[in-house]
Protein backbone atom coordinates (compact mmCIF):
# COMPACT_ATOMS: atom_id res chain seq x y z
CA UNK A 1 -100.45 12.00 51.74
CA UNK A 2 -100.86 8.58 50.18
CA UNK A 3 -102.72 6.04 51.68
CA UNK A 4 -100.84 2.78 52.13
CA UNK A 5 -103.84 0.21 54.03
CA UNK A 6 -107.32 0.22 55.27
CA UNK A 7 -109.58 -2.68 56.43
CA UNK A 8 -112.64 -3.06 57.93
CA UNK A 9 -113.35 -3.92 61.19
CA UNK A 10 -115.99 -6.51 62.20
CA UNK A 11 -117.32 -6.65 65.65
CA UNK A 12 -118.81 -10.04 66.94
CA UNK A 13 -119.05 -11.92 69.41
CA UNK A 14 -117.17 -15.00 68.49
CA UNK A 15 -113.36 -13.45 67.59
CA UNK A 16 -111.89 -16.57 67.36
CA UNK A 17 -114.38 -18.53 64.91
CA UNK A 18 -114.26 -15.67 62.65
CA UNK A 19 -110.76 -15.85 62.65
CA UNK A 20 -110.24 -19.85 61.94
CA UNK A 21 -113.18 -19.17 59.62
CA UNK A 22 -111.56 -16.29 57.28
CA UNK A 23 -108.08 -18.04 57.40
CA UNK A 24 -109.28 -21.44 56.40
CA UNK A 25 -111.39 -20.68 53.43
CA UNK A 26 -109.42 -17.74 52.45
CA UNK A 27 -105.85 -17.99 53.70
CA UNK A 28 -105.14 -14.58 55.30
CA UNK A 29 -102.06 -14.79 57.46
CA UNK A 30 -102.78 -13.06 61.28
CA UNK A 31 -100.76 -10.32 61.43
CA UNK A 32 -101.62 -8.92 64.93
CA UNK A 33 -103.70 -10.61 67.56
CA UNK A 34 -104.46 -10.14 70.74
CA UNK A 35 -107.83 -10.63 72.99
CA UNK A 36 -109.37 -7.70 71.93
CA UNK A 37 -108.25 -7.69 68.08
CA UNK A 38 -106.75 -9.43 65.39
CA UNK A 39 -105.90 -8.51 62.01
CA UNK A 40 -105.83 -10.65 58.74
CA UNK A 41 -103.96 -10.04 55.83
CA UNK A 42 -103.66 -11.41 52.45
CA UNK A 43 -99.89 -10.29 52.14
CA UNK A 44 -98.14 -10.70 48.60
CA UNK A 45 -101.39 -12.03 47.03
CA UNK A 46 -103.08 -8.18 47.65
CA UNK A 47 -103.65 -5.32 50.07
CA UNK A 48 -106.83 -6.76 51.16
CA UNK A 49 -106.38 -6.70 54.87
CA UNK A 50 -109.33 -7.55 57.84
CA UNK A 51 -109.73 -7.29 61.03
CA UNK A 52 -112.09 -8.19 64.25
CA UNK A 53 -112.63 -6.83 67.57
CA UNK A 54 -114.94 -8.25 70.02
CA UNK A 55 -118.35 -7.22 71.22
């Protein structure tokens, strides 16, 4: 088995301030979203992947 992603998950209570926070300073593209996630990725610049889920 090879592992092909992993990310952490942070739980908070303001989903979508984390989420204009991340991609402005850092420039993740959103991969998924929906109310109760949404997951970040860096894409061809690295694996580095992130994600949030509400409180």
């Amino acid at each position: 088995m090879r592992l092909q992603s992993f990310y952490p998950i942070v739980v908070t209570e303001h989903l979508t301030a984390c989420r204009d926070f991340y991609r402005r300073w850092f420039g993740p593209a959103v991969v998924f979203e929906a109310t109760w996630f949404v997951l970040l990725s860096a894409g061809d610049a690295g694996p580095a992947n992130l994600a949030f889920m509400p409180c």
